[in-house]
């Protein structure tokens, strides 16, 4: 009997989750692509990989200098 109640509760949770997912507002792929392209073109001047870094120290990808002992 407990197993049936547990199974019923689990099925209710699954149903609730599916209802939440079905209620999510969706947009078409073509609209999403247009939005992404617009975002990229609006923010490309801030992209350091496109315009470069203002100085070598601002570059987090630079090779780290090593300390050498003579």
Coordinates of C-alpha atoms in Angstrom, one line a residue:
X1 CA 0.0 0.0 0.0
X2 CA 2.8 2.4 0.9
X3 CA 4.4 1.7 -2.5
X4 CA 1.3 2.6 -4.3
X5 CA 1.0 5.9 -2.4
X6 CA 4.7 6.7 -3.0
X7 CA 4.3 5.9 -6.7
X8 CA 1.2 8.1 -6.9
X9 CA 3.1 11.0 -5.2
X10 CA 6.0 10.5 -7.6
X11 CA 3.6 10.6 -10.6
X12 CA 2.0 13.8 -9.3
X13 CA 5.4 15.4 -9.0
X14 CA 6.2 14.4 -12.5
X15 CA 2.9 15.8 -13.7
X16 CA 3.5 19.1 -11.9
X17 CA 7.0 19.4 -13.4
X18 CA 5.6 18.8 -16.9
X19 CA 3.0 21.5 -16.4
X20 CA 5.7 23.9 -15.3
X21 CA 7.8 23.1 -18.3
X22 CA 4.8 23.4 -20.6
X23 CA 4.0 26.9 -19.3
X24 CA 7.5 28.2 -20.2
X25 CA 7.3 30.9 -22.9
X26 CA 9.1 29.7 -26.0
X27 CA 10.4 31.5 -29.0
X28 CA 11.3 30.2 -32.4
X29 CA 14.9 29.4 -33.3
X30 CA 15.0 32.0 -36.0
X31 CA 14.0 34.7 -33.4
X32 CA 16.6 33.4 -30.9
X33 CA 19.3 33.6 -33.6
X34 CA 18.4 37.1 -34.5
X35 CA 18.5 38.1 -30.8
X36 CA 21.9 36.5 -30.4
X37 CA 23.2 38.2 -33.5
X38 CA 21.9 41.6 -32.3
X39 CA 23.5 41.1 -28.8
X40 CA 26.8 40.1 -30.4
X41 CA 26.9 43.1 -32.7
X42 CA 26.0 45.5 -29.8
X43 CA 28.7 44.1 -27.5
X44 CA 31.5 43.3 -29.9
X45 CA 33.4 46.5 -29.0
X46 CA 33.7 45.2 -25.4
X47 CA 35.0 41.7 -26.5
X48 CA 38.7 41.6 -25.7
X49 CA 39.1 38.5 -27.9
X50 CA 38.0 40.6 -30.9
X51 CA 39.5 44.1 -30.2
X52 CA 42.4 43.0 -28.0
X53 CA 43.5 44.0 -24.6
X54 CA 44.3 47.5 -23.5
X55 CA 47.6 46.4 -22.0
X56 CA 49.6 43.2 -21.6
X57 CA 48.8 43.2 -17.8
X58 CA 45.0 43.3 -18.6
X59 CA 45.3 40.0 -20.5
X60 CA 44.4 37.1 -18.2
X61 CA 45.6 34.6 -20.8
X62 CA 49.2 35.9 -21.0
X63 CA 52.1 33.7 -20.1
X64 CA 52.9 34.1 -16.4
X65 CA 56.4 35.4 -15.8
X66 CA 58.5 33.0 -13.8
X67 CA 60.9 33.8 -11.1
X68 CA 64.4 32.5 -11.8
X69 CA 67.2 32.3 -9.3
X70 CA 70.7 32.6 -10.5

